[in-house]
């Protein structure tokens, strides 16, 4: 087994996750099996309780783990199915060490960061990727952070134990361009590599994020100061069109070749063609359409990361560039004329969410889509909103709501799930992960999926209240996806509407650039139809 450790220097948000995922993709293109892992140095057990405006979306794995959004990149770029073993935080490490201490596992000893915490980290790396040729471990945060030190120390020890041909360090760093001086600067990179060396880690490869190409002289300088061969200085230019350009870009810098050589891995020929096709399709779309994303987090694209990616994948599949216009849910609450907001928009997407802020605006958006026959795709909260809107404006239950928003509502068309009612702890207690869904014949859902059963990932506490099912059905709602075990509504759609679909799960987590999620792909196909019917 070979191990690759990826660290980051100078600043955060360098795209280490994308770099790691792209390297995974490149190694798979060379016929190798990869296992991807992310270690985050913060003390939360997982990001499930963090605000998306700080941390971005919470990415849910099929086993129900709530994880960092980088795991989403790993699943989109590689074919590895991830589980809780592929994600680790300092919080989990300390929780485990402290539990062992209470159990008496260290009886008589003083429990310390070295070796107890570092051993725990090492065990997690050794214990992963049985079926893989290469384990790629990305360390969150930036070199120099105090909280990241135990992880780096563990990696240093591991590399010593594994031997040089089995462990490789890649440092992703920033080469800033100083506009006033008109030049790129290598000093921050030199200093962050010096920080790594202080701990005893000498990176093998330096990946340089830069907004303009790095000259040969600059590469020589980085090579000299960072103590790596000049061929191991990899340029990672800012991407112009799409993140899916990255595998090809790094391949042309020979990153995969150098990694294989250094780790003495067989250098099979690379089959990078699928990635080239994706980029071609993104660069030269045949059509364009615009959809509205009804959002609560306006400036943080990362809060809806996987939704954006799934939309991009559907664009690839439909040969179409999808422009996403973000519409502030709260502004919709106050507006007199909703038409202004939806001018030029051929589809409305309502993503998941929690809490009451913006909910009334979201309900108005769903109503607009229903009444104007605009394709509507509601995800999780977006499905619940569709149900509330229907109850209010079609069934006439004017104060229908979810008990999440108004616990005492007269018409609780969305209510807390039974097994959630006694839950008091917040972390990891929702209905999480993959559950089966049976699709009903002659529905939009089955037409999109072309399957009778599907498995989709969940993250919610509330559900459609089955007491209202008959009434909804007799007024034109079709419940097209049902969880067979608990008879729970997973998908609802409108019979007399070109495409109005709400799903209780999160399809965005299973969409890939080479295989857009069927519902997303079908939504965009109907957006295009709607657009041409209007033209
Ligand atoms: N807040 C809703 C629930 O908990 C929807 C959750 C979501 O959209 N992920 O059921």
Coordinates of C-alpha atoms and ligand atoms in Angstrom, one line a residue:
X1 CA 0.0 0.0 0.0
X2 CA 1.2 3.5 -0.9
X3 CA 0.3 6.6 1.0
X4 CA 0.0 10.2 -0.2
X5 CA -0.3 13.0 2.3
X6 CA -1.6 16.4 1.2
X7 CA -1.0 19.5 3.2
X8 CA -1.8 23.1 2.6
X9 CA 0.3 26.3 3.0
X10 CA 0.0 30.1 3.2
X11 CA -3.9 30.4 3.1
X12 CA -7.0 28.4 3.4
X13 CA -9.4 27.9 0.5
X14 CA -6.6 26.9 -1.9
X15 CA -8.6 24.1 -3.4
X16 CA -6.7 21.3 -1.6
X17 CA -9.8 19.1 -1.8
X18 CA -10.1 19.6 -5.5
X19 CA -6.4 18.9 -5.9
X20 CA -6.7 15.7 -3.9
X21 CA -9.8 14.6 -5.7
X22 CA -8.2 15.3 -9.1
X23 CA -5.1 13.4 -8.1
X24 CA -7.4 10.5 -7.2
X25 CA -9.0 10.8 -10.6
X26 CA -5.7 10.8 -12.4
X27 CA -4.5 7.7 -10.5
X28 CA -7.7 5.9 -11.4
X29 CA -7.1 6.9 -15.0
X30 CA -3.9 4.9 -14.7
X31 CA -5.8 1.8 -13.4
X32 CA -5.0 2.2 -9.8
X33 CA -7.5 1.8 -6.9
X34 CA -7.6 4.8 -4.6
X35 CA -8.9 5.4 -1.1
X36 CA -9.5 9.1 -0.2
X37 CA -9.5 10.5 3.3
X38 CA -9.9 13.9 4.9
X39 CA -8.7 14.8 8.4
X40 CA -9.9 18.0 9.9
X41 CA -8.1 19.5 12.9
X42 CA -11.2 21.2 14.5
X43 CA -12.7 20.0 17.7
X44 CA -16.2 19.4 16.5
X45 CA -17.0 15.7 16.2
X46 CA -18.2 16.4 12.7
X47 CA -19.4 19.5 10.8
X48 CA -23.1 18.5 11.2
X49 CA -23.7 21.2 13.8
X50 CA -21.8 24.0 12.0
X51 CA -23.4 26.9 10.2
X52 CA -23.2 26.5 6.4
X53 CA -22.2 30.2 6.1
X54 CA -19.0 29.3 8.0
X55 CA -18.2 25.9 6.9
X56 CA -20.1 25.4 3.6
X57 CA -22.6 22.5 3.1
X58 CA -22.6 19.4 5.2
X59 CA -21.9 16.5 2.8
X60 CA -23.8 13.3 3.8
X61 CA -22.3 9.9 3.0
X62 CA -24.4 6.8 2.3
X63 CA -23.7 5.5 5.8
X64 CA -25.1 8.7 7.3
X65 CA -21.9 10.4 8.2
X66 CA -22.1 14.2 8.1
X67 CA -18.8 15.3 6.6
X68 CA -16.8 18.1 5.1
X69 CA -17.7 19.1 1.6
X70 CA -14.3 17.9 0.3
X71 CA -15.7 14.4 0.6
X72 CA -18.2 15.4 -2.0
X73 CA -15.3 16.3 -4.3
X74 CA -13.7 12.9 -3.7
X75 CA -16.9 11.1 -4.6
X76 CA -17.4 13.2 -7.7
X77 CA -13.9 12.9 -9.0
X78 CA -13.2 9.3 -8.1
X79 CA -15.2 6.1 -8.0
X80 CA -14.5 5.5 -4.3
X81 CA -17.6 5.1 -2.0
X82 CA -16.8 6.8 1.2
X83 CA -17.9 5.9 4.7
X84 CA -17.2 7.2 8.2
X85 CA -13.7 5.7 8.0
X86 CA -12.8 8.2 5.4
X87 CA -13.3 11.2 7.6
X88 CA -11.7 12.2 10.9
X89 CA -11.7 15.2 13.1
X90 CA -9.6 16.1 16.2
X91 CA -12.9 16.0 18.1
X92 CA -13.3 12.3 17.2
X93 CA -9.7 11.5 18.1
X94 CA -9.9 13.2 21.5
X95 CA -13.3 11.6 22.2
X96 CA -11.8 8.2 21.4
X97 CA -8.7 8.8 23.5
X98 CA -10.7 10.1 26.4
X99 CA -13.1 7.1 26.2
X100 CA -10.1 4.7 26.3
X101 CA -8.7 6.6 29.3
X102 CA -12.0 6.1 31.1
X103 CA -12.1 2.5 30.2
X104 CA -8.6 2.0 31.7
X105 CA -6.9 1.1 28.5
X106 CA -3.9 3.3 29.4
X107 CA -4.0 2.3 33.1
X108 CA -1.1 3.7 35.0
X109 CA 0.1 5.9 32.1
X110 CA -0.1 9.7 31.6
X111 CA -2.2 10.3 28.5
X112 CA -0.4 12.6 26.1
X113 CA -0.7 14.1 22.6
X114 CA 2.4 12.1 21.7
X115 CA 2.0 9.1 21.6
X116 CA -1.7 8.6 22.4
X117 CA -3.3 11.1 20.1
X118 CA -0.7 10.6 17.3
X119 CA -1.1 6.8 17.6
X120 CA -4.9 7.2 17.2
X121 CA -4.3 9.2 14.0
X122 CA -1.8 6.7 12.7
X123 CA -4.2 3.8 13.3
X124 CA -6.9 5.5 11.3
X125 CA -4.5 5.8 8.3
X126 CA -3.2 2.2 8.6
X127 CA -6.7 0.9 9.0
X128 CA -8.0 2.4 5.8
X129 CA -8.2 1.3 2.2
X130 CA -7.8 -2.5 2.4
X131 CA -8.7 -2.8 -1.3
X132 CA -6.8 0.2 -2.5
X133 CA -3.4 0.6 -4.1
X134 CA -3.0 4.2 -2.8
X135 CA -4.4 6.0 0.2
X136 CA -4.7 9.8 -0.3
X137 CA -5.0 11.6 3.0
X138 CA -5.8 15.3 2.9
X139 CA -5.1 17.3 6.1
X140 CA -7.5 20.3 6.6
X141 CA -6.3 23.7 7.7
X142 CA -3.0 25.5 7.0
X143 CA 0.5 24.6 8.0
X144 CA 1.4 26.5 11.0
X145 CA -2.0 26.2 12.7
X146 CA -1.5 25.0 16.3
X147 CA -4.4 22.5 16.1
X148 CA -2.9 20.8 13.0
X149 CA 0.4 19.9 14.7
X150 CA -0.6 16.4 16.1
X151 CA -1.7 15.4 12.6
X152 CA 1.6 16.5 11.0
X153 CA 3.6 14.8 13.8
X154 CA 1.6 11.6 13.1
X155 CA 2.4 11.8 9.4
X156 CA 6.1 12.4 10.1
X157 CA 6.2 9.2 12.2
X158 CA 4.2 7.3 9.6
X159 CA 6.6 8.3 6.8
X160 CA 9.5 7.0 8.8
X161 CA 7.8 3.7 9.5
X162 CA 6.6 3.3 5.9
X163 CA 9.9 4.1 4.2
X164 CA 10.5 6.7 1.5
X165 CA 9.1 4.7 -1.4
X166 CA 5.8 4.2 0.3
X167 CA 4.9 7.7 1.5
X168 CA 4.8 10.9 -0.4
X169 CA 4.1 14.4 0.8
X170 CA 2.4 17.0 -1.5
X171 CA 2.2 20.6 -0.3
X172 CA -0.4 22.8 -2.0
X173 CA 0.6 26.4 -1.6
X174 CA -0.2 29.9 -3.0
X175 CA 2.1 31.9 -5.2
X176 CA 0.5 35.4 -4.8
X177 CA 0.7 37.9 -7.6
X178 CA 1.4 41.4 -6.4
X179 CA -0.3 43.6 -8.8
X180 CA 1.6 46.8 -7.7
X181 CA 5.0 45.0 -8.2
X182 CA 3.7 43.1 -11.2
X183 CA 5.2 39.9 -10.1
X184 CA 4.6 36.5 -8.4
X185 CA 6.1 36.0 -5.0
X186 CA 7.5 32.8 -3.7
X187 CA 8.4 33.9 -0.1
X188 CA 5.2 32.7 1.6
X189 CA 5.7 29.3 0.0
X190 CA 9.3 29.1 1.2
X191 CA 8.2 30.0 4.7
X192 CA 5.4 27.5 4.8
X193 CA 7.7 24.7 3.6
X194 CA 10.1 25.9 6.3
X195 CA 7.3 25.4 8.8
X196 CA 6.8 21.8 7.6
X197 CA 10.6 21.1 7.8
X198 CA 10.6 22.4 11.4
X199 CA 8.3 19.5 12.2
X200 CA 10.5 17.1 10.2
X201 CA 8.5 16.9 7.0
X202 CA 10.2 17.5 3.7
X203 CA 7.5 17.8 0.9
X204 CA 8.2 15.8 -2.2
X205 CA 6.0 17.8 -4.5
X206 CA 5.0 21.5 -4.4
X207 CA 1.7 22.3 -6.1
X208 CA 1.6 26.0 -6.7
X209 CA -1.8 27.8 -7.0
X210 CA -1.3 30.8 -9.1
X211 CA -3.4 33.3 -11.1
X212 CA -0.7 33.6 -13.9
X213 CA 1.7 31.1 -15.3
X214 CA 4.9 30.5 -13.4
X215 CA 8.1 31.2 -15.4
X216 CA 11.0 28.7 -15.6
X217 CA 13.1 30.9 -13.4
X218 CA 10.3 31.0 -10.8
X219 CA 10.1 27.2 -10.9
X220 CA 13.9 27.0 -10.3
X221 CA 13.7 29.4 -7.4
X222 CA 10.9 27.4 -5.8
X223 CA 12.8 24.2 -6.4
X224 CA 15.9 25.6 -4.8
X225 CA 14.3 27.1 -1.7
X226 CA 11.9 24.3 -1.1
X227 CA 14.5 21.6 -1.8
X228 CA 12.6 19.6 -4.4
X229 CA 13.6 18.8 -8.0
X230 CA 12.3 21.4 -10.5
X231 CA 10.1 18.8 -12.1
X232 CA 8.3 18.4 -8.8
X233 CA 7.2 22.0 -8.9
X234 CA 3.7 21.8 -10.3
X235 CA 1.8 24.7 -11.6
X236 CA -1.9 24.9 -10.7
X237 CA -3.4 27.8 -12.6
X238 CA -6.8 29.3 -11.5
X239 CA -9.4 27.4 -13.4
X240 CA -11.3 29.5 -16.0
X241 CA -14.3 27.5 -16.9
X242 CA -14.9 24.6 -14.5
X243 CA -13.3 22.6 -11.7
X244 CA -13.4 19.6 -13.9
X245 CA -10.5 21.0 -15.9
X246 CA -8.2 20.3 -13.0
X247 CA -7.4 16.6 -13.6
X248 CA -6.3 17.5 -17.2
X249 CA -4.3 20.5 -16.0
X250 CA -2.4 18.5 -13.4
X251 CA -1.9 15.7 -15.9
X252 CA -0.3 18.1 -18.3
X253 CA 2.0 19.1 -15.5
X254 CA 2.8 15.4 -15.1
X255 CA 1.7 15.2 -11.5
X256 CA 0.4 11.7 -11.8
X257 CA 3.6 10.5 -13.6
X258 CA 5.8 12.0 -10.9
X259 CA 3.7 10.5 -8.1
X260 CA 3.9 7.0 -9.7
X261 CA 7.6 7.3 -10.2
X262 CA 8.3 8.5 -6.6
X263 CA 6.1 5.8 -5.1
X264 CA 7.4 3.1 -7.5
X265 CA 3.9 2.4 -8.8
X266 CA 3.5 0.8 -12.2
X267 CA 3.1 3.5 -14.8
X268 CA 0.1 2.2 -16.8
X269 CA -1.0 4.3 -19.7
X270 CA -3.4 7.1 -18.7
X271 CA -6.9 7.1 -20.0
X272 CA -7.8 10.7 -19.4
X273 CA -10.2 10.9 -22.3
X274 CA -13.4 11.0 -20.2
X275 CA -12.2 14.1 -18.4
X276 CA -11.4 15.7 -21.7
X277 CA -14.9 15.0 -23.0
X278 CA -16.4 16.6 -19.9
X279 CA -14.4 19.7 -20.3
X280 CA -15.2 19.9 -24.0
X281 CA -18.9 19.7 -23.2
X282 CA -18.6 22.4 -20.6
X283 CA -16.6 24.7 -22.8
X284 CA -18.8 24.4 -25.9
X285 CA -22.4 23.9 -24.8
X286 CA -25.1 23.9 -27.5
X287 CA -27.8 25.6 -25.5
X288 CA -28.2 28.0 -22.5
X289 CA -30.9 28.2 -19.9
X290 CA -31.4 30.1 -16.6
X291 CA -32.8 28.7 -13.4
X292 CA -33.6 30.4 -10.1
X293 CA -32.1 29.1 -6.9
X294 CA -34.2 30.2 -3.9
X295 CA -31.5 30.7 -1.3
X296 CA -31.0 31.8 2.3
X297 CA -27.2 31.9 2.2
X298 CA -26.6 34.4 -0.5
X299 CA -22.9 35.0 -0.7
X300 CA -21.7 31.6 0.2
X301 CA -21.8 29.3 -2.8
X302 CA -20.3 26.6 -0.7
X303 CA -23.5 26.4 1.3
X304 CA -25.1 24.7 -1.7
X305 CA -22.0 23.2 -3.1
X306 CA -23.3 19.8 -4.2
X307 CA -26.5 21.4 -5.6
X308 CA -24.4 23.6 -7.9
X309 CA -22.3 20.7 -9.0
X310 CA -25.3 18.5 -9.7
X311 CA -26.7 21.4 -11.8
X312 CA -23.4 21.6 -13.7
X313 CA -23.5 17.8 -14.3
X314 CA -27.1 18.1 -15.7
X315 CA -25.8 20.8 -18.0
X316 CA -23.1 18.4 -19.3
X317 CA -25.7 15.7 -19.9
X318 CA -28.1 18.1 -21.6
X319 CA -25.4 19.9 -23.7
X320 CA -26.4 23.0 -22.0
X321 CA -24.9 25.8 -20.0
X322 CA -27.1 26.3 -16.9
X323 CA -27.0 29.8 -15.5
X324 CA -28.0 29.9 -11.8
X325 CA -29.6 33.1 -10.6
X326 CA -29.7 33.3 -6.8
X327 CA -32.9 34.7 -5.5
X328 CA -33.1 35.8 -1.9
X329 CA -35.9 34.0 -0.2
X330 CA -36.5 36.8 2.2
X331 CA -36.9 39.4 -0.6
X332 CA -39.6 37.2 -2.0
X333 CA -41.5 37.6 1.2
X334 CA -42.0 41.3 0.8
X335 CA -42.3 41.7 -3.0
X336 CA -45.5 42.9 -4.5
X337 CA -44.8 41.4 -7.9
X338 CA -43.1 38.1 -8.0
X339 CA -43.0 38.2 -11.8
X340 CA -40.0 40.6 -11.7
X341 CA -37.9 38.0 -9.8
X342 CA -38.7 35.2 -12.3
X343 CA -38.3 37.1 -15.5
X344 CA -36.1 35.1 -17.9
X345 CA -36.1 32.1 -15.5
X346 CA -37.2 28.7 -16.9
X347 CA -36.9 26.6 -13.7
X348 CA -37.1 27.1 -10.0
X349 CA -34.9 25.0 -7.6
X350 CA -35.6 25.1 -3.9
X351 CA -32.7 23.5 -1.9
X352 CA -32.7 22.0 1.6
X353 CA -32.6 24.1 4.7
X354 CA -33.5 24.5 8.3
X355 CA -35.4 27.1 10.3
X356 CA -38.0 29.7 9.6
X357 CA -35.9 32.5 7.9
X358 CA -37.1 33.0 4.4
X359 CA -39.7 30.2 4.5
X360 CA -42.7 32.4 3.5
X361 CA -40.7 33.6 0.5
X362 CA -40.0 30.0 -0.5
X363 CA -43.7 29.2 -0.2
X364 CA -44.4 32.0 -2.6
X365 CA -41.8 30.7 -5.1
X366 CA -43.4 27.3 -5.0
X367 CA -46.8 28.8 -5.6
X368 CA -45.5 30.8 -8.5
X369 CA -43.9 27.7 -10.1
X370 CA -47.1 25.7 -9.6
X371 CA -49.4 28.4 -11.0
X372 CA -47.2 29.4 -13.9
X373 CA -46.3 25.8 -14.9
X374 CA -42.6 26.5 -14.5
X375 CA -40.5 23.4 -13.8
X376 CA -40.0 23.1 -10.0
X377 CA -37.5 21.0 -8.2
X378 CA -37.8 21.0 -4.4
X379 CA -35.1 19.2 -2.3
X380 CA -35.8 18.2 1.3
X381 CA -37.1 21.5 2.8
X382 CA -38.0 22.3 -0.9
X383 CA -40.4 19.3 -0.9
X384 CA -41.9 20.2 2.4
X385 CA -42.4 23.8 1.2
X386 CA -44.2 22.4 -1.9
X387 CA -46.6 20.5 0.4
X388 CA -47.3 23.5 2.7
X389 CA -48.0 25.6 -0.4
X390 CA -50.4 23.1 -1.8
X391 CA -52.2 22.7 1.5
X392 CA -52.6 26.5 1.8
X393 CA -53.5 27.5 -1.7
X394 CA -55.2 24.4 -3.2
X395 CA -56.8 22.8 -0.2
X396 CA -57.5 26.1 1.5
X397 CA -55.7 25.4 4.8
X398 CA -54.4 29.0 5.0
X399 CA -52.2 28.5 8.0
X400 CA -50.8 25.0 7.1
X401 CA -47.2 24.7 8.0
X402 CA -44.4 22.5 9.2
X403 CA -44.2 22.0 13.0
X404 CA -40.5 23.0 12.5
X405 CA -41.7 26.5 11.8
X406 CA -44.9 26.7 13.9
X407 CA -45.1 23.9 16.4
X408 CA -48.8 24.6 17.1
X409 CA -50.0 25.0 13.5
X410 CA -53.6 23.9 12.9
X411 CA -52.7 21.9 9.8
X412 CA -49.3 20.2 10.4
X413 CA -48.9 18.8 6.9
X414 CA -45.2 18.4 7.7
X415 CA -44.5 17.1 11.2
X416 CA -41.6 15.8 13.2
X417 CA -40.9 12.1 12.5
X418 CA -42.0 9.8 15.3
X419 CA -38.6 8.5 16.2
X420 CA -37.2 12.1 16.4
X421 CA -39.6 13.2 19.1
X422 CA -37.5 12.2 22.1
X423 CA -34.2 13.2 20.6
X424 CA -32.5 16.0 22.6
X425 CA -28.9 15.8 21.3
X426 CA -28.2 17.8 18.1
X427 CA -25.2 16.1 16.6
X428 CA -25.7 13.1 14.3
X429 CA -29.3 12.5 15.4
X430 CA -31.3 13.3 12.3
X431 CA -32.6 10.7 9.8
X432 CA -29.3 10.4 8.0
X433 CA -27.9 8.5 5.1
X434 CA -29.1 6.1 2.5
X435 CA -32.7 4.7 2.5
X436 CA -34.6 2.8 -0.2
X437 CA -37.4 4.4 -2.1
X438 CA -40.0 2.5 -4.2
X439 CA -41.1 4.4 -7.3
X440 CA -44.7 4.3 -8.5
X441 CA -45.6 3.5 -12.1
X442 CA -46.6 6.2 -14.5
X443 CA -45.0 9.1 -12.7
X444 CA -42.4 11.7 -13.5
X445 CA -40.1 10.2 -11.0
X446 CA -40.0 6.7 -12.5
X447 CA -39.7 8.2 -16.0
X448 CA -36.6 10.1 -14.8
X449 CA -35.0 7.2 -12.9
X450 CA -35.9 4.3 -15.2
X451 CA -35.9 2.0 -12.2
X452 CA -38.3 0.6 -9.7
X453 CA -36.2 1.0 -6.6
X454 CA -33.6 3.6 -5.7
X455 CA -31.4 4.5 -2.7
X456 CA -31.0 8.1 -1.8
X457 CA -29.3 10.0 1.0
X458 CA -31.2 11.9 3.7
X459 CA -30.7 14.5 6.4
X460 CA -33.9 15.6 8.0
X461 CA -36.1 15.5 11.1
X462 CA -39.5 16.3 9.6
X463 CA -41.7 14.3 7.2
X464 CA -44.9 14.5 5.2
X465 CA -47.9 13.9 7.5
X466 CA -49.7 10.8 6.1
X467 CA -53.0 11.9 7.6
X468 CA -53.2 14.3 4.7
X469 CA -52.3 11.9 1.9
X470 CA -55.7 11.1 0.6
X471 CA -56.8 14.7 0.4
X472 CA -53.6 15.7 -1.4
X473 CA -54.1 12.8 -3.8
X474 CA -57.7 13.6 -4.6
X475 CA -56.6 17.2 -5.5
X476 CA -53.8 16.3 -7.9
X477 CA -50.7 15.4 -5.9
X478 CA -49.0 12.1 -6.8
X479 CA -46.8 10.5 -4.2
X480 CA -44.4 8.9 -6.6
X481 CA -41.7 7.6 -4.2
X482 CA -42.4 5.9 -0.9
X483 CA -40.0 4.4 1.7
X484 CA -41.3 0.8 1.7
X485 CA -40.4 0.1 5.4
X486 CA -42.0 3.1 7.0
X487 CA -44.5 4.1 4.3
X488 CA -42.9 7.5 4.3
X489 CA -43.4 10.0 1.5
X490 CA -40.0 10.4 -0.3
X491 CA -41.2 12.0 -3.5
X492 CA -44.3 14.1 -4.4
X493 CA -45.2 15.6 -7.7
X494 CA -48.1 17.4 -9.4
X495 CA -50.2 15.5 -11.9
X496 CA -51.2 18.5 -14.0
X497 CA -47.9 20.2 -14.3
X498 CA -45.1 19.7 -16.8
X499 CA -42.5 19.0 -14.1
X500 CA -43.1 19.8 -10.4
X501 CA -41.2 17.4 -8.2
X502 CA -40.3 17.5 -4.5
X503 CA -38.0 15.0 -2.9
X504 CA -37.4 14.4 0.8
X505 CA -33.9 13.3 0.2
X506 CA -30.7 14.9 -1.2
X507 CA -30.1 13.7 -4.8
X508 CA -27.3 16.2 -5.2
X509 CA -25.0 14.0 -3.1
X510 CA -25.0 11.2 -5.7
X511 CA -24.6 13.2 -8.9
X512 CA -21.3 12.9 -10.8
X513 CA -19.9 14.8 -13.8
X514 CA -20.0 11.6 -15.9
X515 CA -23.4 10.6 -14.7
X516 CA -25.7 13.4 -13.7
X517 CA -28.4 12.5 -11.2
X518 CA -31.5 11.4 -13.1
X519 CA -33.8 13.9 -11.4
X520 CA -31.5 16.8 -11.9
X521 CA -30.9 15.8 -15.5
X522 CA -34.7 15.5 -16.1
X523 CA -35.4 18.8 -14.4
X524 CA -32.9 20.6 -16.7
X525 CA -34.4 18.8 -19.7
X526 CA -37.8 20.2 -18.8
X527 CA -36.4 23.6 -18.1
X528 CA -35.2 23.6 -21.7
X529 CA -38.6 22.4 -22.9
X530 CA -40.3 25.2 -21.0
X531 CA -37.8 27.7 -22.4
X532 CA -38.5 26.7 -26.0
X533 CA -42.2 26.5 -25.5
X534 CA -42.2 30.1 -24.3
X535 CA -40.0 31.2 -27.2
Ligands
LIG1 N1 -35.5 21.2 8.1 C1 -36.2 20.1 7.4 C2 -36.1 18.9 8.2 O1 -35.3 18.8 9.2 C3 -35.5 19.9 6.1 C4 -34.1 19.5 6.2 C5 -33.3 19.6 4.9 O2 -33.7 20.4 4.0 N2 -32.1 19.0 4.9 O3 -36.9 18.0 8.0

